[in-house]
């Protein structure tokens, strides 16, 4: 028998989530963001569940080529464009829409020999100060691009740093308006948070990522509790050992948890080498046989411990949900001081994956 840990991917939930995103932005087309191997879910496993999307957005060439080889004929947006000039022939061959965020990319595109023009997303820096042209340069670059025969359809793209906050996009929206004054341009501005919570930023194309996987862009699943979004990934395992502690007994490396009284604990076949966050402290939520309880002690490479006080019937072989429909990945992430994005992206190779369609 195999080690009992398994990640299940619910493609029905994923189709549902794309619908939720569409309903949130009914007048926009949707780039389904599938970077980082579809946020750790496996692009090849899940892309077809998003097959009714208007386009896929990512940043690895290998992932874009995979989609083309699987038969995806619609638009593909490379969010960071090409990293080196020698990638241009592949952008041309596979008909990839490229983001342009730097001068050198504009020059490379202008001088490339292409079979046909490439669609371009001009990336504006609206305040995150990661990638993109500053507001004062947008009009100049836009005109420059218009004059380049290798440039097909042109769209303005920006990305918000704080879209999960109620006032989080006010400043960048002002900057974008100023930068584009008098410019007739298609726009793509909204990540998941703006897609859900800032309709004034929807425009022509939205770019939801995390909500397609059923987690919250704010890191607090309560923010999406009534949205109809459903978790795609469930991480489940089983109890493989039981310990009956006496008052004062410790659990795990560093003896970071000590029982105050008699306590029954279960040892679960899941550790940080599976992608469970080692930073998760005692008290992180987990379900055993469907009953809510918590982790105790330091997460090991291959195991973690859970309190069985609320579930005295549990024993060897009891099922454990680390995250999924009952235990929200956002809650586990919050306990561990991170976000659901990081946990899903970190699902380890060694965890077997079952796809439910
Ligand atoms: C990752 C990414 C997105 C999607 O972000 P979510 O918060 O997952 O919705 C959208 N646009 C760009 C440029 C990105 O890098």
Coordinates of C-alpha atoms and ligand atoms in Angstrom, one line a residue:
X1 CA 0.0 0.0 0.0
X2 CA 1.1 3.5 -0.8
X3 CA 1.7 6.3 1.7
X4 CA -1.9 7.6 2.3
X5 CA -1.4 11.2 1.4
X6 CA -3.2 12.4 -1.8
X7 CA -4.2 15.7 -3.4
X8 CA -7.5 15.7 -5.1
X9 CA -8.4 18.3 -7.8
X10 CA -12.1 19.0 -8.3
X11 CA -12.5 20.2 -11.9
X12 CA -16.2 20.7 -11.4
X13 CA -15.3 23.3 -8.7
X14 CA -12.8 24.9 -11.2
X15 CA -15.5 25.2 -13.9
X16 CA -17.8 26.8 -11.3
X17 CA -15.1 29.2 -10.3
X18 CA -14.5 30.4 -13.9
X19 CA -18.3 31.0 -14.0
X20 CA -18.2 33.0 -10.8
X21 CA -15.4 35.1 -12.2
X22 CA -17.3 35.7 -15.4
X23 CA -20.4 36.7 -13.5
X24 CA -18.4 39.1 -11.4
X25 CA -17.1 40.8 -14.6
X26 CA -19.9 40.1 -17.1
X27 CA -18.8 42.7 -19.7
X28 CA -15.1 41.7 -19.8
X29 CA -13.3 38.9 -21.4
X30 CA -11.3 36.6 -19.1
X31 CA -7.6 35.8 -19.1
X32 CA -7.4 32.7 -16.8
X33 CA -4.1 33.0 -15.1
X34 CA -2.4 29.6 -15.0
X35 CA 1.2 30.7 -14.2
X36 CA 3.3 28.6 -11.9
X37 CA 2.0 25.4 -13.3
X38 CA -1.6 26.5 -12.7
X39 CA -0.8 27.6 -9.1
X40 CA 0.7 24.2 -8.3
X41 CA -2.3 22.3 -9.6
X42 CA -0.6 21.1 -12.8
X43 CA -1.4 23.0 -16.0
X44 CA -1.9 19.8 -18.0
X45 CA -4.3 18.4 -15.4
X46 CA -6.6 21.4 -15.1
X47 CA -6.4 23.6 -18.3
X48 CA -9.3 21.9 -20.0
X49 CA -11.6 22.6 -17.1
X50 CA -11.0 26.3 -18.0
X51 CA -11.5 25.5 -21.7
X52 CA -14.3 28.1 -22.0
X53 CA -12.0 30.9 -21.0
X54 CA -11.2 33.7 -23.5
X55 CA -7.5 33.3 -23.0
X56 CA -4.8 31.9 -20.8
X57 CA -2.1 34.1 -19.1
X58 CA 1.2 32.8 -17.8
X59 CA 4.9 33.5 -18.0
X60 CA 6.8 30.3 -18.8
X61 CA 7.3 29.5 -22.5
X62 CA 7.2 25.8 -21.7
X63 CA 3.7 26.2 -20.3
X64 CA 2.5 28.2 -23.3
X65 CA 3.9 25.6 -25.7
X66 CA 2.2 22.8 -23.8
X67 CA -1.2 24.5 -24.2
X68 CA -0.6 24.9 -28.0
X69 CA 0.4 21.2 -28.2
X70 CA -2.7 20.2 -26.4
X71 CA -4.7 22.1 -29.0
X72 CA -5.5 25.4 -27.4
X73 CA -5.9 27.9 -30.3
X74 CA -7.1 30.9 -28.4
X75 CA -5.0 33.8 -27.0
X76 CA -2.1 33.2 -24.7
X77 CA -0.7 36.2 -22.8
X78 CA 2.8 36.1 -21.6
X79 CA 2.6 38.4 -18.5
X80 CA 6.3 39.3 -18.4
X81 CA 6.9 39.2 -22.1
X82 CA 10.1 37.6 -23.5
X83 CA 13.1 37.5 -21.2
X84 CA 15.7 37.4 -24.0
X85 CA 15.6 38.3 -27.7
X86 CA 16.2 34.7 -28.8
X87 CA 12.6 33.8 -27.6
X88 CA 11.0 35.9 -30.3
X89 CA 10.9 33.1 -32.9
X90 CA 8.9 31.0 -30.4
X91 CA 6.5 33.9 -29.6
X92 CA 6.0 34.2 -33.4
X93 CA 5.6 30.4 -34.0
X94 CA 3.2 29.9 -31.2
X95 CA 1.4 33.2 -31.6
X96 CA 1.8 34.5 -28.1
X97 CA 0.6 37.9 -26.9
X98 CA 3.5 39.6 -25.3
X99 CA 3.7 42.1 -22.5
X100 CA 6.2 44.8 -23.0
X101 CA 7.5 46.5 -19.8
X102 CA 11.0 47.8 -20.8
X103 CA 12.6 49.7 -23.6
X104 CA 14.9 46.9 -24.7
X105 CA 11.8 44.7 -25.4
X106 CA 10.3 47.4 -27.6
X107 CA 13.6 47.6 -29.6
X108 CA 13.8 43.8 -29.9
X109 CA 10.3 43.6 -31.1
X110 CA 10.7 46.4 -33.6
X111 CA 13.8 44.7 -35.1
X112 CA 12.5 41.1 -35.1
X113 CA 11.6 39.2 -38.3
X114 CA 8.2 37.8 -37.7
X115 CA 5.7 35.9 -39.9
X116 CA 2.9 38.1 -38.6
X117 CA 2.5 40.9 -36.0
X118 CA 2.2 40.0 -32.4
X119 CA -0.5 41.4 -30.1
X120 CA 1.1 43.5 -27.4
X121 CA 0.2 44.4 -23.8
X122 CA 1.9 47.6 -22.9
X123 CA 2.6 47.3 -19.2
X124 CA 2.3 50.4 -17.2
X125 CA 3.7 50.8 -13.7
X126 CA 0.7 52.1 -11.7
X127 CA 2.5 52.2 -8.4
X128 CA 3.7 48.7 -7.5
X129 CA 7.1 49.6 -8.9
X130 CA 7.8 46.1 -10.1
X131 CA 7.5 46.1 -13.9
X132 CA 6.3 48.6 -16.4
X133 CA 6.6 52.1 -17.9
X134 CA 5.8 55.0 -15.6
X135 CA 2.7 57.0 -16.3
X136 CA 4.5 59.9 -18.0
X137 CA 5.9 57.6 -20.6
X138 CA 2.8 55.7 -21.6
X139 CA 1.6 58.0 -24.4
X140 CA 5.1 58.1 -26.0
X141 CA 5.6 54.4 -25.9
X142 CA 2.1 53.8 -27.1
X143 CA 2.7 56.0 -30.2
X144 CA 6.1 54.3 -30.7
X145 CA 4.4 50.9 -30.7
X146 CA 1.7 52.0 -33.0
X147 CA 4.4 52.8 -35.6
X148 CA 6.0 49.3 -35.4
X149 CA 4.8 46.9 -38.1
X150 CA 5.4 43.9 -35.8
X151 CA 2.8 45.2 -33.3
X152 CA -0.7 43.9 -33.8
X153 CA -3.5 44.7 -31.4
X154 CA -2.3 46.9 -28.6
X155 CA -3.8 46.8 -25.0
X156 CA -2.8 48.7 -21.9
X157 CA -2.1 46.5 -18.9
X158 CA -1.5 47.5 -15.2
X159 CA -1.5 45.5 -12.0
X160 CA -2.7 46.6 -8.6
X161 CA -0.6 46.2 -5.4
X162 CA -3.6 46.6 -3.0
X163 CA -6.8 45.5 -4.8
X164 CA -8.0 43.5 -1.8
X165 CA -8.5 46.8 0.1
X166 CA -11.7 48.9 -0.3
X167 CA -9.7 52.0 -1.3
X168 CA -6.8 50.0 -2.6
X169 CA -7.1 51.0 -6.3
X170 CA -8.1 54.6 -6.0
X171 CA -4.6 56.0 -6.5
X172 CA -3.5 53.7 -9.3
X173 CA -6.8 54.3 -11.2
X174 CA -6.2 58.0 -11.0
X175 CA -2.7 57.5 -12.4
X176 CA -3.9 55.3 -15.2
X177 CA -6.6 57.8 -16.2
X178 CA -4.0 60.6 -16.3
X179 CA -1.6 58.4 -18.3
X180 CA -4.2 57.5 -20.9
X181 CA -5.9 60.8 -21.3
X182 CA -7.2 61.1 -24.9
X183 CA -5.9 57.6 -25.7
X184 CA -8.3 55.2 -27.2
X185 CA -7.1 52.0 -25.7
X186 CA -8.3 48.6 -24.6
X187 CA -7.4 47.9 -21.0
X188 CA -6.6 45.0 -18.7
X189 CA -6.1 45.9 -15.1
X190 CA -7.9 43.5 -12.8
X191 CA -6.5 40.6 -10.9
X192 CA -8.8 38.4 -8.8
X193 CA -9.4 41.0 -6.1
X194 CA -10.3 43.7 -8.5
X195 CA -12.4 41.3 -10.5
X196 CA -14.4 40.5 -7.3
X197 CA -14.5 43.9 -5.6
X198 CA -13.7 46.7 -8.0
X199 CA -16.0 46.7 -11.0
X200 CA -14.8 50.1 -12.0
X201 CA -11.5 48.5 -13.0
X202 CA -12.9 45.7 -15.2
X203 CA -12.6 47.2 -18.7
X204 CA -11.9 44.9 -21.6
X205 CA -10.1 41.9 -20.1
X206 CA -9.8 40.8 -16.4
X207 CA -7.0 38.5 -15.2
X208 CA -8.2 36.4 -12.3
X209 CA -5.9 33.8 -10.9
X210 CA -6.4 32.7 -7.3
X211 CA -10.2 32.7 -7.4
X212 CA -10.2 30.1 -10.2
X213 CA -8.6 27.8 -7.7
X214 CA -11.1 28.7 -5.0
X215 CA -9.0 30.6 -2.6
X216 CA -9.2 34.2 -1.5
X217 CA -7.0 37.0 -2.9
X218 CA -7.2 38.7 0.5
X219 CA -5.8 35.7 2.4
X220 CA -9.1 35.5 4.4
X221 CA -11.5 33.0 3.0
X222 CA -14.4 34.8 4.8
X223 CA -14.0 37.4 2.0
X224 CA -15.1 34.9 -0.5
X225 CA -17.4 32.8 1.7
X226 CA -20.5 34.0 0.0
X227 CA -19.1 34.3 -3.5
X228 CA -19.9 30.8 -4.7
X229 CA -16.2 30.0 -5.2
X230 CA -15.2 26.4 -4.3
X231 CA -11.8 25.0 -3.4
X232 CA -10.3 23.0 -6.2
X233 CA -7.5 21.3 -4.3
X234 CA -8.0 19.1 -1.3
X235 CA -5.0 17.7 0.6
X236 CA -5.8 14.6 2.5
X237 CA -4.0 11.9 4.4
X238 CA -4.5 9.5 7.3
X239 CA -3.5 8.9 10.9
X240 CA -0.6 6.4 10.9
X241 CA 0.2 6.5 14.6
X242 CA -1.4 7.2 18.0
X243 CA 0.3 8.5 21.2
X244 CA -1.2 8.7 24.6
X245 CA 0.6 11.6 26.4
X246 CA 0.8 12.2 30.1
X247 CA 0.9 15.8 31.5
X248 CA 4.3 17.3 30.7
X249 CA 5.0 15.0 27.7
X250 CA 6.3 16.8 24.6
X251 CA 5.6 16.2 20.9
X252 CA 7.9 16.6 17.9
X253 CA 11.2 18.4 17.2
X254 CA 12.3 21.0 19.7
X255 CA 9.6 19.8 22.1
X256 CA 7.6 22.9 21.1
X257 CA 4.4 21.4 22.3
X258 CA 3.8 19.9 25.8
X259 CA 0.6 18.3 27.0
X260 CA -0.7 19.9 30.2
X261 CA -2.7 16.7 31.0
X262 CA -3.4 13.3 29.6
X263 CA -3.9 13.8 25.8
X264 CA -4.4 11.5 22.9
X265 CA -2.7 12.6 19.7
X266 CA -2.6 11.3 16.2
X267 CA 0.4 11.2 13.8
X268 CA -0.5 12.2 10.3
X269 CA 1.4 11.1 7.1
X270 CA 2.0 14.7 5.9
X271 CA 5.0 17.0 6.4
X272 CA 6.7 19.9 5.0
X273 CA 8.2 17.7 2.2
X274 CA 4.7 17.3 1.0
X275 CA 4.1 21.1 0.9
X276 CA 2.5 21.5 4.3
X277 CA 4.0 24.7 5.8
X278 CA 6.6 24.0 8.5
X279 CA 5.8 27.4 10.0
X280 CA 2.3 26.3 10.9
X281 CA 2.2 26.6 14.7
X282 CA 0.3 24.4 17.2
X283 CA -3.3 25.3 16.8
X284 CA -3.5 25.3 13.0
X285 CA -6.9 23.9 11.9
X286 CA -7.2 20.4 10.6
X287 CA -10.1 17.9 10.3
X288 CA -10.0 14.3 11.5
X289 CA -12.9 12.1 10.4
X290 CA -14.6 15.4 9.6
X291 CA -14.2 16.8 13.1
X292 CA -12.4 20.1 13.5
X293 CA -9.2 19.9 15.6
X294 CA -5.7 21.4 15.5
X295 CA -2.1 20.5 14.9
X296 CA 0.3 20.2 17.8
X297 CA 4.1 20.6 17.8
X298 CA 6.5 21.2 15.0
X299 CA 5.7 20.0 11.5
X300 CA 8.3 17.4 10.5
X301 CA 9.5 16.6 7.0
X302 CA 7.1 13.6 6.7
X303 CA 4.7 13.8 9.6
X304 CA 2.7 16.2 11.8
X305 CA 0.8 15.6 15.0
X306 CA -2.9 16.5 15.7
X307 CA -4.9 16.7 18.9
X308 CA -7.5 13.9 19.1
X309 CA -9.3 15.2 22.1
X310 CA -12.3 16.4 20.1
X311 CA -12.5 13.0 18.2
X312 CA -12.0 10.1 20.6
X313 CA -13.2 7.6 18.1
X314 CA -10.4 8.4 15.7
X315 CA -7.6 5.9 15.3
X316 CA -5.1 4.5 12.8
X317 CA -6.5 5.0 9.3
X318 CA -8.8 7.9 10.2
X319 CA -9.0 10.4 7.4
X320 CA -7.4 13.8 7.8
X321 CA -8.1 16.9 5.7
X322 CA -5.2 19.2 5.8
X323 CA -7.0 21.6 3.5
X324 CA -9.9 21.5 1.1
X325 CA -13.7 21.9 1.4
X326 CA -13.8 21.9 5.2
X327 CA -10.4 23.3 6.2
X328 CA -9.9 26.4 4.2
X329 CA -6.4 26.7 2.7
X330 CA -6.6 30.4 3.6
X331 CA -7.0 29.6 7.3
X332 CA -4.0 27.2 7.2
X333 CA -2.0 29.8 5.4
X334 CA -3.0 32.5 7.8
X335 CA -1.9 30.4 10.8
X336 CA 1.4 29.8 9.1
X337 CA 1.9 33.5 8.2
X338 CA 1.5 33.2 4.5
X339 CA -1.2 33.1 1.8
X340 CA -3.1 30.3 0.1
X341 CA -1.2 31.1 -3.1
X342 CA 2.1 29.9 -1.6
X343 CA 0.6 26.7 -0.2
X344 CA -0.9 25.6 -3.5
X345 CA 2.2 26.5 -5.4
X346 CA 4.3 24.4 -3.0
X347 CA 2.4 21.2 -3.3
X348 CA 5.3 18.7 -3.6
X349 CA 6.0 16.4 -6.5
X350 CA 5.9 13.4 -4.3
X351 CA 2.2 13.9 -3.4
X352 CA 0.0 11.7 -5.7
X353 CA -2.7 13.7 -7.5
X354 CA -6.2 12.5 -8.3
X355 CA -8.3 14.5 -10.7
X356 CA -12.0 14.5 -10.4
X357 CA -13.9 15.7 -13.4
Ligands
LIG1 C1 -0.5 36.6 -11.0 C2 -1.1 37.7 -11.8 C3 -2.4 37.9 -11.9 C4 -3.4 37.0 -11.1 O1 -3.4 37.4 -9.8 P1 -4.4 36.8 -8.7 O2 -4.2 37.6 -7.5 O3 -4.0 35.3 -8.5 O4 -5.8 36.9 -9.3 C5 -2.9 38.9 -12.7 N1 -2.0 39.7 -13.4 C6 -0.7 39.6 -13.3 C7 0.2 40.5 -14.0 C8 -0.2 38.6 -12.5 O5 1.2 38.5 -12.4

